[in-house]
Short mmCIF file of C-alpha atoms and ligand atoms in Angstrom, two decimals:
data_model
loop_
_atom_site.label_atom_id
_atom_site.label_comp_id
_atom_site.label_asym_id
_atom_site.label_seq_id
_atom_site.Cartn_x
_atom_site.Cartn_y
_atom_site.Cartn_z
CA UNK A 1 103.09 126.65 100.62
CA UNK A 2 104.57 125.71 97.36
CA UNK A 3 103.45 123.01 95.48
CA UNK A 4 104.52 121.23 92.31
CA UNK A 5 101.81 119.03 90.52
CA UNK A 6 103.32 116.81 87.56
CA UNK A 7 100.62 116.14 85.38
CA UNK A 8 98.93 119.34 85.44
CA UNK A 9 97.33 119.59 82.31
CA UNK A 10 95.84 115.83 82.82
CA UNK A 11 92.54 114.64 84.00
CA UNK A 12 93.50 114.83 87.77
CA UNK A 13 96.12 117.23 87.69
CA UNK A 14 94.50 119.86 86.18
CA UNK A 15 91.64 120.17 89.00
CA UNK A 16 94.32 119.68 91.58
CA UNK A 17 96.63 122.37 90.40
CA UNK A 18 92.86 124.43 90.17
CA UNK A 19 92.15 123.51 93.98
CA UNK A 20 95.93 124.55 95.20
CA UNK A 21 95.60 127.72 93.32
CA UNK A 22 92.03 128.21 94.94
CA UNK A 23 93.79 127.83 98.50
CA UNK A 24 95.88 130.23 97.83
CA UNK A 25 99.36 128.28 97.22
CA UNK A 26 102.31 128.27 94.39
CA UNK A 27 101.65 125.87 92.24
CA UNK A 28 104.61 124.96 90.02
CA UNK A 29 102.54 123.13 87.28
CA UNK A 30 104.52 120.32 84.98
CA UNK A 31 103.55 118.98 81.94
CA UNK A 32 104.77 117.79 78.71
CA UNK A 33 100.82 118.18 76.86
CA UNK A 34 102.40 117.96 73.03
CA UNK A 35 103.15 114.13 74.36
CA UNK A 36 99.43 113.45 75.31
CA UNK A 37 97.93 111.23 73.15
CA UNK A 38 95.16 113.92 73.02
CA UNK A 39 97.33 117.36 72.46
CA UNK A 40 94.28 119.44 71.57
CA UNK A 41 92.76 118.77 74.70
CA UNK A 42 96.10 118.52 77.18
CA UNK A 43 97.07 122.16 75.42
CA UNK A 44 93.50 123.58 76.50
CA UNK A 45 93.76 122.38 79.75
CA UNK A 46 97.25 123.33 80.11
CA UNK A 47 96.29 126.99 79.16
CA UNK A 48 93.17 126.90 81.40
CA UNK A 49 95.44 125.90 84.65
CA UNK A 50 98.21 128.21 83.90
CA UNK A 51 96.20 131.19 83.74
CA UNK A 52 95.00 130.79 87.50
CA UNK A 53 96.56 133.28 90.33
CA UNK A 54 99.89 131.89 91.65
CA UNK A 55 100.60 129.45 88.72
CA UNK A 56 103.78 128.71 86.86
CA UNK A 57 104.54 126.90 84.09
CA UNK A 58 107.14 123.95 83.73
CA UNK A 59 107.13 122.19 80.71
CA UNK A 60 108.87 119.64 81.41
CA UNK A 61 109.32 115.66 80.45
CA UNK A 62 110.12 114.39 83.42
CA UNK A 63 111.91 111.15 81.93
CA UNK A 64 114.93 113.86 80.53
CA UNK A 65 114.53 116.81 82.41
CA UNK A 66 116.54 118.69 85.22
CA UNK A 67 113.95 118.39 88.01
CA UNK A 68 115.52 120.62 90.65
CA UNK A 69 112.90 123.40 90.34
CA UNK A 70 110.26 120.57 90.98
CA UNK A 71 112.06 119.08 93.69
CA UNK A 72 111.93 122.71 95.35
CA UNK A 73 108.89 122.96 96.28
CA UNK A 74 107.69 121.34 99.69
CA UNK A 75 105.20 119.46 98.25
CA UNK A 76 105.14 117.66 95.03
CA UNK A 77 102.04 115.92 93.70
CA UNK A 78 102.72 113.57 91.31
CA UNK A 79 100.40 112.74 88.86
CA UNK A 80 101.93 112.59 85.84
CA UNK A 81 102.19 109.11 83.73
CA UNK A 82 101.02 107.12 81.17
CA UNK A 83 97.51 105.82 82.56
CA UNK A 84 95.04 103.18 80.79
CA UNK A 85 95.37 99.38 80.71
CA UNK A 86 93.97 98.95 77.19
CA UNK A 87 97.07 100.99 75.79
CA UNK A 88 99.43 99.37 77.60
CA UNK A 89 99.98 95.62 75.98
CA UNK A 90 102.00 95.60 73.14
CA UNK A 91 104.11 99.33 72.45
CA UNK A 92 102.46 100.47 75.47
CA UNK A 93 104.65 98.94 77.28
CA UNK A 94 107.34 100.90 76.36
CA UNK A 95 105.63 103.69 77.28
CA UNK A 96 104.36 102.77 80.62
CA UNK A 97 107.77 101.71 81.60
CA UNK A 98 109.44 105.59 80.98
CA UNK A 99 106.34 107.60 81.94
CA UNK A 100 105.12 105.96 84.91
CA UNK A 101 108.82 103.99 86.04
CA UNK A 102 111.44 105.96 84.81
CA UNK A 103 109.83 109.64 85.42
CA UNK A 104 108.55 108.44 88.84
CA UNK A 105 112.45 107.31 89.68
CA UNK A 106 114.21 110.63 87.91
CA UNK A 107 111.63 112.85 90.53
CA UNK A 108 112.34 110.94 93.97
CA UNK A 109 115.76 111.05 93.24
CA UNK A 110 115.48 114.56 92.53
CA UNK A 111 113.76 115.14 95.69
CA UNK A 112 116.18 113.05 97.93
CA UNK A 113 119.30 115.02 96.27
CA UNK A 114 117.70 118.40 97.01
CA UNK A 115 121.16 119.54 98.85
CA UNK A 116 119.39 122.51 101.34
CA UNK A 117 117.18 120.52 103.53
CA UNK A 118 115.41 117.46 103.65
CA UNK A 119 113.32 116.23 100.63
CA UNK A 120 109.48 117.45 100.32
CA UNK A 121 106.54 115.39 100.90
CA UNK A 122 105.85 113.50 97.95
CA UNK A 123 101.97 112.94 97.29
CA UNK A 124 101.97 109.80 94.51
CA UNK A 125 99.38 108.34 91.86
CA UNK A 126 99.27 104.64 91.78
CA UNK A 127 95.98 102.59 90.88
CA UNK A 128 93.13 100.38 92.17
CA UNK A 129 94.79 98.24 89.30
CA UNK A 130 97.30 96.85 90.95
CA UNK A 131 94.84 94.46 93.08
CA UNK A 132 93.46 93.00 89.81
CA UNK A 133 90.20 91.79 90.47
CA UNK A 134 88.31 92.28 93.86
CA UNK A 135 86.67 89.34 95.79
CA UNK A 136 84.01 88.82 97.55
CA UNK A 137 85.15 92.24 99.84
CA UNK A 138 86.66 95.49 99.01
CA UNK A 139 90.10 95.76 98.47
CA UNK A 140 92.50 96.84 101.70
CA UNK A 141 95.96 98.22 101.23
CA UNK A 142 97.63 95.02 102.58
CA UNK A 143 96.06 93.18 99.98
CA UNK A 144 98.75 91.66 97.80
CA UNK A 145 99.03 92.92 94.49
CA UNK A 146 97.89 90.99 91.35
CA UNK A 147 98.35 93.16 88.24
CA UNK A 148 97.39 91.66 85.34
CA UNK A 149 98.58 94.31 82.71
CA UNK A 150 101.39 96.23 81.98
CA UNK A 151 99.90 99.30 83.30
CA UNK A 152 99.37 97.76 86.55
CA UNK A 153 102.59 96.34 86.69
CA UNK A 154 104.19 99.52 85.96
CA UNK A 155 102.07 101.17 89.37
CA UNK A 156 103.39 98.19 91.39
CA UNK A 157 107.24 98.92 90.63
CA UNK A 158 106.10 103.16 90.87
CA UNK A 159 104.65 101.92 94.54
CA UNK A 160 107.92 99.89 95.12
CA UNK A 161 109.90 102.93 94.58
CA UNK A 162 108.32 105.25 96.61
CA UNK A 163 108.46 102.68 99.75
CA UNK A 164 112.29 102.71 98.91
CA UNK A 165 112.72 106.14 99.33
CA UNK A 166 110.50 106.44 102.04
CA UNK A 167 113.07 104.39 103.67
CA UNK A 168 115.61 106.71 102.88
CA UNK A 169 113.89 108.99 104.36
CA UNK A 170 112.08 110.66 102.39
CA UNK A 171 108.03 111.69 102.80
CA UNK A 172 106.14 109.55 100.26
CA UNK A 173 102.38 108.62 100.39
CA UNK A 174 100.42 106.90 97.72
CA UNK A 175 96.98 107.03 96.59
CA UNK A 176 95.54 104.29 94.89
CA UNK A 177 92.71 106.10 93.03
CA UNK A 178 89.91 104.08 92.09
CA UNK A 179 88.20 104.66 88.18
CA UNK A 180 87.99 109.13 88.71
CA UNK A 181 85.34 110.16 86.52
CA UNK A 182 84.24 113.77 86.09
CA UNK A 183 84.78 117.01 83.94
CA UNK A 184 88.22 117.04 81.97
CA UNK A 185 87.69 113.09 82.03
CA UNK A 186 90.36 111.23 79.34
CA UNK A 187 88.83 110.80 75.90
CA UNK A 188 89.96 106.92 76.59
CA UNK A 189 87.69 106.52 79.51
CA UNK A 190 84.45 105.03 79.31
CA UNK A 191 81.86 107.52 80.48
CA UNK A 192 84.09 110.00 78.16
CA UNK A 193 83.16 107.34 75.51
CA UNK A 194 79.53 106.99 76.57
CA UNK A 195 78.78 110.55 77.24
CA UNK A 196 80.28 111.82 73.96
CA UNK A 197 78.69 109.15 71.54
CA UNK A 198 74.90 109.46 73.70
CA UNK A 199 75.54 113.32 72.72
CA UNK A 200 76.14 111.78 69.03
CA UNK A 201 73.18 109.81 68.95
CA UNK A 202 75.60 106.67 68.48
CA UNK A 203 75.51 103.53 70.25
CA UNK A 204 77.35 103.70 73.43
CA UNK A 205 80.59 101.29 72.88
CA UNK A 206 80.50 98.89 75.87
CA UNK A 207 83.81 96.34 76.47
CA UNK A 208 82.00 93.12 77.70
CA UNK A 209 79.17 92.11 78.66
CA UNK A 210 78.72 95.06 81.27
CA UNK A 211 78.29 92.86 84.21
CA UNK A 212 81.70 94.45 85.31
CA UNK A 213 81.73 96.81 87.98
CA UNK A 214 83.89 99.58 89.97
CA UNK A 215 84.52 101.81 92.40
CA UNK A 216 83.65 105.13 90.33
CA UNK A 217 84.72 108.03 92.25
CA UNK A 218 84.11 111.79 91.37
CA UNK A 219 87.44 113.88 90.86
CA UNK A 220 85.91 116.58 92.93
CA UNK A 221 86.15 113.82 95.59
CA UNK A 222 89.62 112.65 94.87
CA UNK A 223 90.97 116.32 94.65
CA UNK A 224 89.86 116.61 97.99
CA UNK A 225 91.41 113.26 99.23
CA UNK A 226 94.32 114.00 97.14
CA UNK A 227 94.80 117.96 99.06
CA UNK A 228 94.15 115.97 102.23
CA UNK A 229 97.34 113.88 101.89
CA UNK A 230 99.53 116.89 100.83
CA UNK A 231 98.88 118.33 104.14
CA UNK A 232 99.28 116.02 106.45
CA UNK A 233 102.56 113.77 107.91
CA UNK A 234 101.53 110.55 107.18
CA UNK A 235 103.70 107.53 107.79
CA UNK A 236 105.93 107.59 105.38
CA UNK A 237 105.43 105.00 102.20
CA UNK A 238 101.73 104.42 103.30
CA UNK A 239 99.30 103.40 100.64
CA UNK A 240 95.75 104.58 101.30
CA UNK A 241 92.50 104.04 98.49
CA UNK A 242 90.95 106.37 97.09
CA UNK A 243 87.92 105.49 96.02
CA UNK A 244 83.91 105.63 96.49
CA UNK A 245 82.71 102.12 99.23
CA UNK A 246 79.99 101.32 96.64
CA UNK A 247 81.03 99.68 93.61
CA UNK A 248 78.53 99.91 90.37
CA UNK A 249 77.94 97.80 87.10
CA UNK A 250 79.02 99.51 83.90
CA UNK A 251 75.02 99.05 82.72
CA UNK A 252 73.74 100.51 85.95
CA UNK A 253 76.10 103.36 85.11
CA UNK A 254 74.99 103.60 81.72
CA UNK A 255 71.61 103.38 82.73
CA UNK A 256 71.78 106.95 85.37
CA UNK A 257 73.93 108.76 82.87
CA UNK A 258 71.34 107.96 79.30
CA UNK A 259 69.01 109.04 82.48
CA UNK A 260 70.50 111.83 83.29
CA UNK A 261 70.43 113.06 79.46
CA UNK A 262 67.37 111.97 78.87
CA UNK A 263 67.96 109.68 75.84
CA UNK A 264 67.44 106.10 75.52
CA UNK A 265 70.71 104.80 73.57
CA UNK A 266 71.60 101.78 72.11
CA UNK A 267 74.95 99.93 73.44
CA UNK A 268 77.45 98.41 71.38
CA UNK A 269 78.96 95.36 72.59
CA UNK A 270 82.94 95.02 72.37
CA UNK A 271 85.53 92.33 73.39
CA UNK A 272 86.30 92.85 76.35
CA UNK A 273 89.91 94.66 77.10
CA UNK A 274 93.01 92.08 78.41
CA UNK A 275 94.22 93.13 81.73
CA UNK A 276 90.39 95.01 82.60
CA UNK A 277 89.75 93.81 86.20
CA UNK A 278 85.77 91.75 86.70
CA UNK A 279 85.47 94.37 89.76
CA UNK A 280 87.48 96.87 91.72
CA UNK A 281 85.74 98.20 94.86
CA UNK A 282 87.72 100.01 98.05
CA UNK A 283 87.71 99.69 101.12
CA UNK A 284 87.87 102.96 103.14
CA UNK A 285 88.62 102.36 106.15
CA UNK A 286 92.48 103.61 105.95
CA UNK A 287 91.56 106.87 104.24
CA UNK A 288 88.45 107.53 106.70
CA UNK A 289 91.38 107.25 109.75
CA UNK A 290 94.01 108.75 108.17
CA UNK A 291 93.07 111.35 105.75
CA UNK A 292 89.17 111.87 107.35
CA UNK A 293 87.92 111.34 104.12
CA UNK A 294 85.51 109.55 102.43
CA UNK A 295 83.82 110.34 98.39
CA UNK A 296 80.83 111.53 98.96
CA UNK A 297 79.54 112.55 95.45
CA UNK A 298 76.60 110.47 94.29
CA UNK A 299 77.08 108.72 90.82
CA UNK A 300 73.96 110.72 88.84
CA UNK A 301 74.64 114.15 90.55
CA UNK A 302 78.58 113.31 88.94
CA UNK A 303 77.87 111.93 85.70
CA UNK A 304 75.85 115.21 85.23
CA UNK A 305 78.54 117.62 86.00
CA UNK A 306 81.03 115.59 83.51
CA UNK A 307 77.77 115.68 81.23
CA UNK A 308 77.65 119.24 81.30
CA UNK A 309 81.46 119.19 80.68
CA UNK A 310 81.15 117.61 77.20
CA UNK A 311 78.45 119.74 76.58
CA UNK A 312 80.65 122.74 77.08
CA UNK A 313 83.35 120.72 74.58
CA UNK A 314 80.69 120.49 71.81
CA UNK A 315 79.72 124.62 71.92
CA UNK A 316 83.44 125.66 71.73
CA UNK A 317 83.84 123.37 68.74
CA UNK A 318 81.05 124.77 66.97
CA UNK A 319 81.45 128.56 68.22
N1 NAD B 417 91.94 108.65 85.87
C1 NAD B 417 91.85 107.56 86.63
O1 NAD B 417 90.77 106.96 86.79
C2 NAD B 417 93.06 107.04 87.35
C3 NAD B 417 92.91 105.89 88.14
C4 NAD B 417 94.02 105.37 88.81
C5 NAD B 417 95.24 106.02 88.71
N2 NAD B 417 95.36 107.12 87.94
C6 NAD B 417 96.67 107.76 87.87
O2 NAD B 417 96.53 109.16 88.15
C7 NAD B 417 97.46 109.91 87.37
C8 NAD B 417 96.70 110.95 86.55
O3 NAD B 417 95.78 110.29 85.70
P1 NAD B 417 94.88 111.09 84.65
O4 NAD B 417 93.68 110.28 84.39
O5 NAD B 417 94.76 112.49 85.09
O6 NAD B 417 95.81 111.00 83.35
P2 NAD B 417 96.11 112.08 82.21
O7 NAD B 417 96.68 111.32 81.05
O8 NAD B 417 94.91 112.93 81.95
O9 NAD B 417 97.24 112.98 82.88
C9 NAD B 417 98.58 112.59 82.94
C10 NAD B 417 99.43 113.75 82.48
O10 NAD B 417 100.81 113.38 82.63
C11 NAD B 417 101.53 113.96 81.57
N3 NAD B 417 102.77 113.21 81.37
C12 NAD B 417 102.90 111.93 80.93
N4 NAD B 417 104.17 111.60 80.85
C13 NAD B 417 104.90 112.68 81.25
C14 NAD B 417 106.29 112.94 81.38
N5 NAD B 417 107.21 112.02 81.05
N6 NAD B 417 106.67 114.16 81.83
C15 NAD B 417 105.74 115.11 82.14
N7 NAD B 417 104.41 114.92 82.03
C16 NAD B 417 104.00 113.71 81.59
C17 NAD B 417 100.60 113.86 80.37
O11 NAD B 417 100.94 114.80 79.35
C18 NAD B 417 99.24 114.13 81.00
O12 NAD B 417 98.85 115.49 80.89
C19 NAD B 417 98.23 108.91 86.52
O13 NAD B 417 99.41 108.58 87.20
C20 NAD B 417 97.31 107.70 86.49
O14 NAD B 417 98.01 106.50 86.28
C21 NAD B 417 94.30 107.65 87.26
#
C-alpha cells in the first residue's frame, strides 16, 4: 500500500510513518520541520523517519504546495497542524487558522481532484478539545462540540471539512486523539515539561492547581488505533476517540512519573492556561466496535518509556 503521512517529523507522525514502514508499506512522509517551533528537534526526527526502508521525503508546506504526489497515494494520514491551546490565543490564531484550516482544505481538495480514480481514504487528526470540558461521563462522538480556544475551534471547522467531503464522496475518518504522551513527546507538553525539569532537578511547572485531569493515552496506543483506521472502510466522515477510558489528575500523574524516576520534586504552581479544559475523558465504545481497539498501555509502564526518551535526549547533547 502507499501511504502519505503529513506531519511526519511531529510527535505522532513520526511513530506512524515508523509503524507503516515496519509493515512493510510506502510511506510518502511530509513535513515542513524548519517551521516547527522546535526545528532542532522536528529536523532529528525528520532524519530519523526518512532513513527507514520504503520512505520518501516530501518537504512540503501544505498551505502553498502542489499536493498531487500526496494525494497519490491510497491512503493519506493527516497529521500535520499547528497543535497546543496555550499557543493559540492571540498570533496563534493566525497560525492555527493556515496550518490546521487552510492546509487541511488545500489536501481534501487535492484528494477529491485526483483525476485517475476516486480519492484515497483520508485518516484525519482532530482533538478531544473540541468537547471542552467533560461532565459527569466520558465524552461520545455525538456530543456537541464546545471549544473554548482557538485551537479547538480550528479542529471543529478541520472536522467540518472533512464531513463535507465525505459527502462528496470522498473516504474521510477522524480521530479525536485524547492528550498522546510518549517518546518524541512536544517540548510544549506537560510530561515533556515535567520529565525534562525532574531530570534538571527543577521544580516541575504545573498550570493550576492540578486537580485537572485527562484521558492520557500512550502514542504506541494511538499508532495502533491510528493504523487501524487506515485499513479499514469506515463510514465515511465518522468521528471515533481515541483515547485511554480512565482519565487521571495531573498530580496523580506527577506523582507515578517523580515515581518512576525515583526523585521527589518540587512543583511549581502556574496560572492556569485560557481555553485548558477541567477534564477530558473518552468514551470508547465507538472505537472498541469499529476499529477493535482500545489503549491498553498503563500510565507508569508509559511515562517510563517517554522517561527513557529524554534520557536518550540528554546523552546525545552531551556526547
Ligand atoms: N499530541 C497530542 O496530544 C494531540 C492531541 C490531539 C490532537 N492532536 C493532533 O494530532 C496532530 C499531530 O500532533 P503532534 O502532537 O504530533 O504535533 P507536532 O507539532 O509534533 O507535529 C505536527 C507536524 O506538522 C508539521 N506541520 C505544521 N504545519 C504544516 C504545514 N503547513 N505543512 C506541512 N507540515 C506542517 C509540523 O512541522 C510538525 O512536524 C495535530 O494535528 C494535532 O492537532 C495531537
Amino acid at each position: 500500500m502507499r501511504v502519505a503521512v503529513t506531519g511526519a517529523a511531529g510527535f505522532i507522525g513520526s511513530h506512524v510513518t515508523d509503524a507503516f514502514s515496519a509493515a512493510g508499506h510506502e510511506v510518502l512522509a511530509v513535513d515542513v520541520p524548519g517551521r516547527s517551533p522546535t526545528p532542532e528537534l522536528a529536523w532529528r526526527t525528520w532524519a530519523e523517519v526518512t532513513a527507514r526502508p520504503g520512505v520518501v521525503a516530501m518537504e512540503a508546506d501544505l498551505a502553498v504546495a502542489d499536493l498531487s504526489a500526496v494525494a497519490a497515494a491510497d491512503v493519506v494520514v493527516h497529521l500535520a497542524g499547528r497543535p497546543g491551546v496555550r499557543d493559540s490565543w492571540g498570533a496563534g490564531r493566525a497560525v492555527a487558522e493556515r496550518d490546521n484550516v487552510l492546509a487541511t482544505r488545500r489536501l481534501l481538495a487535492a484528494c477529491m481532484e485526483r483525476p485517475e480514480r476516486r480519492g484515497p481514504r483520508v485518516v484525519v487528526a482532530s482533538s478531544s478539545s473540541v468537547y471542552g470540558s467533560a461532565g459527569p461521563r466520558p465524552n461520545r462522538e455525538d456530543d456537541p462540540p464546545s471549544p473554548v480556544s482557538p485551537y479547538a475551534v480550528s479542529k471543529v471547522e478541520v472536522e467540518r471539512l472533512a464531513r463535507v467531503a465525505a459527502r462528496d464522496g470522498l473516504r474521510t475518518v477522524l480521530l479525536r486523539y485524547f492528550s498522546v504522551y510518549g517518546p518524541r513527546q512536544r517540548p510544549d507538553m506537560a510530561f515533556h515539561r515535567f520529565a525534562e525539569a525532574a531530570l534538571d532537578g527543577r521544580p516541575l511547572p504545573v498550570f493550576g492547581d492540578g486537580r485537572s485531569s485527562r484521558s492520557f493515552t500512550h502514542v504506541r496506543d494511538v499508532v495502533a488505533a491510528t493504523l487501524a483506521a487506515s485499513a479499514e472502510d469506515l463510514p465515511p466522515g465518522v468521528v471515533i476517540n481515541v483515547g485511554h477510558a480512565e482519565p487521571v489528575t495531573v498530580t496523580d500523574a506527577i506523582a507515578l512519573l517523580t515515581g518512576v524516576l525515583g526523585v521527589r520534586a518540587e512543583v511549581r504552581r502556574e496560572a492556569p492556561v485560557a481555553g485548558d479544559a477541567a477534564r477530558t475523558w473518552a468514551d470508547t465504545d465507538r472505537a472498541r466496535r469499529l476499529l477493535g481497539w482500545t489503549a491498553t498501555t498503563d500510565l507508569a509502564a508509559g511515562l517510563a518509556d517517554q522517561i527513557a526518551w529524554h534520557r536518550t535526549l540528554r546523552e546525545v547533547r552531551v556526547g
